[in-house]
Amino acid sequence: PEFESACIESAIYGPTLEEAAAARLRERAGKLERNAEAAGRLLLDARLLGLTHVDPDFQARLTEVIRQDGDFFTVAAGLEHLLYLFRYDEVLGERASPEIGELLAEAWTRALWLLESLGEPAGREHEFLRGLQCVLQTYEACGAELEFSRDDLLHVLQRSAEDDARSPLLRGAAAGTLWTLGEASREAVLDGMRYCAEPARLGDYLTGLFAMARETVQRHAELVVSIDELISAYGDEQFLEALPALRLAFSYFTPREKHYLANTLVRALGMS
C-alpha cells in the first residue's frame, strides 16, 4: 500500500534510478567523518551499483575523508578496498581506473605518514600487520604506475626499525619489510633481533619479522641459528615466558615451512 508514496518520497534523489543512486551515495559521502575505510566501502558500493563514472564532487569528498583520517588502521583498511578495485578487480571492470588510482595514492601516502607516528598497537597486532602488508603490497603492485616515492617508504621503515622507543613488534615488522624490499642486510636484522632478545620481547620481534619477510627468512640459515642460540641461553622460567609469543611468531609458517626450517637448523649445527 505504501509503494506509490515511497516512490514519491524517493523521487527527491532524481528522476532515474542511476541518478537517484548517485545522489544517495553523495548524501552518504557527506555524512562520513574521518573514516577512510568507510570511504573505500562507499566507492565499492558505487561500483557494485554499476556507477562507473565518478562524480567530481563525490571524488573530492572521498579524498577529503581520506586526508582527514588520523587512524592508521582505518586508512589501511580503506587502502585494501581501493587496491582491490584498482589492481585485482575482474568482475566490475574497474581495473586501473585513473580516479581510483588517485584515491589509492592518497590512501597510501596517508597510511605511510600515520605509520611513522603509530604508537604501541596493543591488542591490535594482527590488524597492524595486515595494514603494513597492504602498504607493502600496494607499493609492489602499483608503485611504479602511480609513482609512489620509494625513498619516503624506506625512510619511514628505517626510522621505525631503528627507533628504540618503538615496540618490538613494530621494529620487527619494519625490519622485515626492508628485508623483503632488499634494503636491509642480514646483519642489521640480526642486530635488531639481538637487541630484542629478552624473553618478553623476542617473540614479538619475530612475529613482526616473520609476518613481513616469511619467504626471505627461509633463505638465511644464519637467522635460524641465531634464534636457536638466543632461546638456548634462556633458563626454564625465561623460556616459559617467551614461549607463547614464539608460538605465535612461528604460526606464520606452514607445517612444510617449519619442517624446512628445522632441517636447516639441523644441517647448520652439523647434526644431520
Short mmCIF file of C-alpha atoms in Angstrom, two decimals:
data_model
loop_
_atom_site.label_atom_id
_atom_site.label_comp_id
_atom_site.label_asym_id
_atom_site.label_seq_id
_atom_site.Cartn_x
_atom_site.Cartn_y
_atom_site.Cartn_z
CA PRO A 1 0.00 0.00 0.00
CA GLU A 2 2.88 2.37 0.64
CA PHE A 3 4.59 1.68 -2.72
CA GLU A 4 3.50 4.83 -4.53
CA SER A 5 4.12 7.12 -1.57
CA ALA A 6 7.59 5.58 -1.10
CA CYS A 7 8.36 6.19 -4.78
CA ILE A 8 7.28 9.81 -4.49
CA GLU A 9 9.43 10.26 -1.40
CA SER A 10 12.45 8.68 -3.09
CA ALA A 11 12.00 10.86 -6.17
CA ILE A 12 13.78 13.69 -4.37
CA TYR A 13 17.04 11.91 -5.25
CA GLY A 14 16.46 12.05 -9.02
CA PRO A 15 14.13 11.06 -11.87
CA THR A 16 16.08 7.92 -12.87
CA LEU A 17 17.42 5.00 -10.90
CA GLU A 18 21.02 5.85 -11.81
CA GLU A 19 20.70 9.50 -10.80
CA ALA A 20 18.92 8.56 -7.58
CA ALA A 21 21.60 6.04 -6.64
CA ALA A 22 24.37 8.57 -7.34
CA ALA A 23 22.61 11.23 -5.27
CA ARG A 24 22.13 8.81 -2.38
CA LEU A 25 25.83 7.93 -2.47
CA ARG A 26 26.77 11.61 -2.41
CA GLU A 27 24.48 12.06 0.59
CA ARG A 28 26.18 9.16 2.39
CA ALA A 29 29.60 10.58 1.49
CA GLY A 30 28.63 13.92 3.01
CA LYS A 31 27.96 12.19 6.34
CA LEU A 32 31.35 10.47 6.50
CA GLU A 33 33.75 11.75 9.14
CA ARG A 34 37.45 10.88 9.05
CA ASN A 35 37.00 7.23 8.11
CA ALA A 36 38.96 6.06 5.07
CA GLU A 37 37.63 2.51 5.42
CA ALA A 38 34.05 3.77 5.07
CA ALA A 39 35.14 5.84 2.06
CA GLY A 40 36.60 2.76 0.40
CA ARG A 41 33.46 0.75 1.09
CA LEU A 42 31.29 3.55 -0.31
CA LEU A 43 33.29 3.58 -3.55
CA LEU A 44 32.94 -0.20 -3.74
CA ASP A 45 29.18 0.20 -3.29
CA ALA A 46 29.14 2.67 -6.17
CA ARG A 47 30.89 0.15 -8.41
CA LEU A 48 28.55 -2.65 -7.36
CA LEU A 49 25.65 -0.39 -8.35
CA GLY A 50 27.20 -0.05 -11.81
CA LEU A 51 28.08 3.64 -11.42
CA THR A 52 31.33 3.66 -13.39
CA HIS A 53 31.57 7.44 -13.72
CA VAL A 54 32.94 9.13 -10.61
CA ASP A 55 31.23 12.43 -9.94
CA PRO A 56 33.88 15.13 -9.26
CA ASP A 57 32.15 16.18 -6.04
CA PHE A 58 31.94 12.57 -4.88
CA GLN A 59 35.63 12.05 -5.70
CA ALA A 60 36.61 15.24 -3.89
CA ARG A 61 34.62 14.25 -0.81
CA LEU A 62 36.23 10.80 -0.61
CA THR A 63 39.67 12.38 -0.99
CA GLU A 64 38.89 14.80 1.83
CA VAL A 65 37.75 11.97 4.12
CA ILE A 66 40.98 10.04 3.49
CA ARG A 67 43.13 13.09 4.20
CA GLN A 68 41.27 13.79 7.45
CA ASP A 69 41.54 10.25 8.83
CA GLY A 70 44.13 10.05 11.60
CA ASP A 71 43.81 6.33 12.34
CA PHE A 72 46.34 4.04 10.64
CA PHE A 73 44.05 1.04 10.97
CA THR A 74 41.05 2.55 9.15
CA VAL A 75 43.28 4.11 6.48
CA ALA A 76 44.96 0.74 5.86
CA ALA A 77 41.55 -0.96 5.65
CA GLY A 78 40.41 1.65 3.12
CA LEU A 79 43.65 1.14 1.20
CA GLU A 80 42.85 -2.56 0.92
CA HIS A 81 39.46 -1.83 -0.72
CA LEU A 82 41.00 0.65 -3.15
CA LEU A 83 43.83 -1.71 -4.06
CA TYR A 84 41.30 -4.40 -4.90
CA LEU A 85 39.35 -2.06 -7.18
CA PHE A 86 42.44 -0.66 -8.88
CA ARG A 87 44.52 -3.79 -9.41
CA TYR A 88 42.63 -7.01 -8.76
CA ASP A 89 39.02 -6.43 -9.75
CA GLU A 90 37.92 -8.64 -12.63
CA VAL A 91 34.14 -8.67 -12.18
CA LEU A 92 33.33 -4.96 -12.12
CA GLY A 93 35.76 -3.98 -14.87
CA GLU A 94 37.34 -1.18 -12.87
CA ARG A 95 41.00 -2.17 -13.03
CA ALA A 96 43.45 0.73 -13.34
CA SER A 97 40.75 3.41 -13.25
CA PRO A 98 42.51 6.83 -13.04
CA GLU A 99 40.01 8.11 -10.47
CA ILE A 100 40.54 5.10 -8.22
CA GLY A 101 44.30 5.43 -8.76
CA GLU A 102 44.19 8.96 -7.36
CA LEU A 103 42.31 7.81 -4.27
CA LEU A 104 44.70 4.86 -3.87
CA ALA A 105 47.69 7.20 -3.96
CA GLU A 106 46.07 9.43 -1.33
CA ALA A 107 45.37 6.46 0.97
CA TRP A 108 48.87 5.00 0.55
CA THR A 109 50.55 8.32 1.33
CA ARG A 110 48.31 8.84 4.33
CA ALA A 111 48.93 5.33 5.67
CA LEU A 112 52.68 5.81 5.33
CA TRP A 113 52.54 9.12 7.22
CA LEU A 114 50.45 7.60 10.02
CA LEU A 115 52.73 4.56 10.27
CA GLU A 116 55.61 6.70 11.46
CA SER A 117 53.54 8.23 14.26
CA LEU A 118 51.89 4.97 15.29
CA GLY A 119 52.36 4.04 18.92
CA GLU A 120 52.01 0.65 20.59
CA PRO A 121 49.36 -1.41 18.71
CA ALA A 122 48.32 -3.16 21.93
CA GLY A 123 45.57 -5.67 21.25
CA ARG A 124 45.55 -4.82 17.53
CA GLU A 125 48.74 -6.57 16.44
CA HIS A 126 47.03 -8.62 13.73
CA GLU A 127 45.35 -5.50 12.29
CA PHE A 128 48.66 -3.66 12.28
CA LEU A 129 50.49 -6.43 10.45
CA ARG A 130 47.70 -6.76 7.91
CA GLY A 131 47.78 -2.99 7.37
CA LEU A 132 51.54 -2.95 6.84
CA GLN A 133 51.28 -5.91 4.48
CA CYS A 134 48.73 -3.91 2.47
CA VAL A 135 51.08 -0.91 2.35
CA LEU A 136 53.85 -3.14 1.02
CA GLN A 137 51.56 -4.96 -1.41
CA THR A 138 50.23 -1.66 -2.77
CA TYR A 139 53.75 -0.40 -3.35
CA GLU A 140 54.84 -3.59 -5.09
CA ALA A 141 51.72 -3.80 -7.27
CA CYS A 142 51.16 -0.13 -8.11
CA GLY A 143 54.22 1.84 -7.02
CA ALA A 144 55.77 2.21 -10.46
CA GLU A 145 52.49 3.01 -12.20
CA LEU A 146 51.33 5.59 -9.64
CA GLU A 147 54.84 6.94 -8.99
CA PHE A 148 54.99 6.21 -5.27
CA SER A 149 58.10 7.51 -3.53
CA ARG A 150 60.38 4.62 -2.66
CA ASP A 151 62.62 6.94 -0.65
CA ASP A 152 59.72 8.04 1.57
CA LEU A 153 58.77 4.42 2.20
CA LEU A 154 62.33 3.40 3.05
CA HIS A 155 62.94 6.37 5.34
CA VAL A 156 59.80 5.67 7.37
CA LEU A 157 60.67 1.97 7.68
CA GLN A 158 64.29 2.64 8.60
CA ARG A 159 63.38 5.10 11.30
CA SER A 160 60.81 2.67 12.71
CA ALA A 161 63.25 -0.27 12.64
CA GLU A 162 65.95 1.70 14.48
CA ASP A 163 63.77 3.57 17.00
CA ASP A 164 64.40 2.15 20.47
CA ALA A 165 61.11 3.62 21.68
CA ARG A 166 59.07 1.51 19.26
CA SER A 167 57.56 -1.81 20.25
CA PRO A 168 59.45 -4.99 19.28
CA LEU A 169 56.57 -6.00 17.02
CA LEU A 170 56.73 -2.75 15.05
CA ARG A 171 60.52 -2.84 14.84
CA GLY A 172 60.49 -6.42 13.63
CA ALA A 173 57.80 -5.68 11.05
CA ALA A 174 59.70 -2.66 9.73
CA ALA A 175 62.93 -4.67 9.52
CA GLY A 176 61.12 -7.49 7.75
CA THR A 177 59.61 -5.11 5.21
CA LEU A 178 63.00 -3.58 4.48
CA TRP A 179 64.48 -7.06 4.12
CA THR A 180 61.73 -8.05 1.66
CA LEU A 181 62.45 -4.92 -0.37
CA GLY A 182 66.15 -5.77 -0.43
CA GLU A 183 67.05 -2.70 1.61
CA ALA A 184 68.22 -4.36 4.84
CA SER A 185 71.25 -6.53 5.38
CA ARG A 186 71.13 -9.81 7.25
CA GLU A 187 73.44 -8.28 9.87
CA ALA A 188 71.02 -5.41 10.50
CA VAL A 189 68.16 -7.83 11.03
CA LEU A 190 70.26 -9.96 13.39
CA ASP A 191 71.31 -6.87 15.35
CA GLY A 192 67.68 -5.87 15.79
CA MET A 193 66.78 -9.36 16.93
CA ARG A 194 69.60 -9.43 19.48
CA TYR A 195 68.54 -6.01 20.78
CA CYS A 196 65.09 -7.51 21.47
CA ALA A 197 66.50 -10.74 22.88
CA GLU A 198 64.74 -10.52 26.26
CA PRO A 199 62.11 -13.26 26.74
CA ALA A 200 59.28 -10.72 26.83
CA ARG A 201 60.40 -9.09 23.57
CA LEU A 202 61.91 -11.72 21.27
CA GLY A 203 58.66 -13.37 20.22
CA ASP A 204 57.05 -10.03 19.35
CA TYR A 205 60.05 -9.01 17.23
CA LEU A 206 59.99 -12.33 15.38
CA THR A 207 56.22 -12.07 14.86
CA GLY A 208 56.68 -8.80 13.01
CA LEU A 209 59.72 -10.09 11.12
CA PHE A 210 58.12 -13.37 10.02
CA ALA A 211 54.84 -11.71 9.03
CA MET A 212 56.60 -9.34 6.63
CA ALA A 213 59.53 -11.49 5.43
CA ARG A 214 58.34 -15.09 5.62
CA GLU A 215 59.97 -16.24 2.39
CA THR A 216 63.15 -14.23 2.91
CA VAL A 217 63.69 -15.70 6.37
CA GLN A 218 63.74 -19.24 4.99
CA ARG A 219 66.70 -18.45 2.75
CA HIS A 220 69.03 -17.48 5.61
CA ALA A 221 70.29 -20.27 7.84
CA GLU A 222 72.22 -17.78 9.97
CA LEU A 223 68.99 -16.30 11.25
CA VAL A 224 67.64 -19.69 12.32
CA VAL A 225 70.92 -20.47 14.11
CA SER A 226 70.87 -17.10 15.90
CA ILE A 227 67.31 -17.68 17.10
CA ASP A 228 68.35 -21.10 18.37
CA GLU A 229 71.30 -19.58 20.26
CA LEU A 230 69.11 -16.95 21.94
CA ILE A 231 66.47 -19.45 23.01
CA SER A 232 69.05 -21.99 24.20
CA ALA A 233 70.53 -19.35 26.51
CA TYR A 234 67.22 -18.94 28.37
CA GLY A 235 66.60 -20.54 31.71
CA ASP A 236 63.47 -22.59 32.30
CA GLU A 237 61.37 -19.67 33.54
CA GLN A 238 62.62 -17.38 30.78
CA PHE A 239 61.76 -19.96 28.16
CA LEU A 240 58.24 -20.37 29.51
CA GLU A 241 57.82 -16.59 29.49
CA ALA A 242 58.93 -16.35 25.86
CA LEU A 243 57.07 -19.45 24.61
CA PRO A 244 53.55 -18.02 23.89
CA ALA A 245 54.88 -15.20 21.71
CA LEU A 246 57.33 -17.56 19.98
CA ARG A 247 54.50 -19.94 19.11
CA LEU A 248 52.55 -17.04 17.62
CA ALA A 249 55.58 -15.94 15.60
CA PHE A 250 56.14 -19.37 14.06
CA SER A 251 52.43 -19.73 13.26
CA TYR A 252 53.11 -17.61 10.16
CA PHE A 253 54.89 -20.60 8.63
CA THR A 254 53.08 -23.58 7.15
CA PRO A 255 53.91 -27.08 8.51
CA ARG A 256 56.08 -27.73 5.45
CA GLU A 257 57.97 -24.47 6.02
CA LYS A 258 58.51 -25.29 9.70
CA HIS A 259 59.90 -28.67 8.69
CA TYR A 260 62.26 -26.94 6.26
CA LEU A 261 63.44 -24.53 8.98
CA ALA A 262 64.04 -27.43 11.37
CA ASN A 263 66.09 -29.25 8.74
CA THR A 264 68.02 -26.06 8.05
CA LEU A 265 68.91 -25.77 11.72
CA VAL A 266 69.94 -29.43 11.95
CA ARG A 267 72.24 -29.08 8.96
CA ALA A 268 73.69 -25.79 10.21
CA LEU A 269 74.54 -27.39 13.55
CA GLY A 270 76.15 -30.37 11.83
CA MET A 271 73.69 -32.83 13.34
CA SER A 272 72.47 -34.42 10.09
#
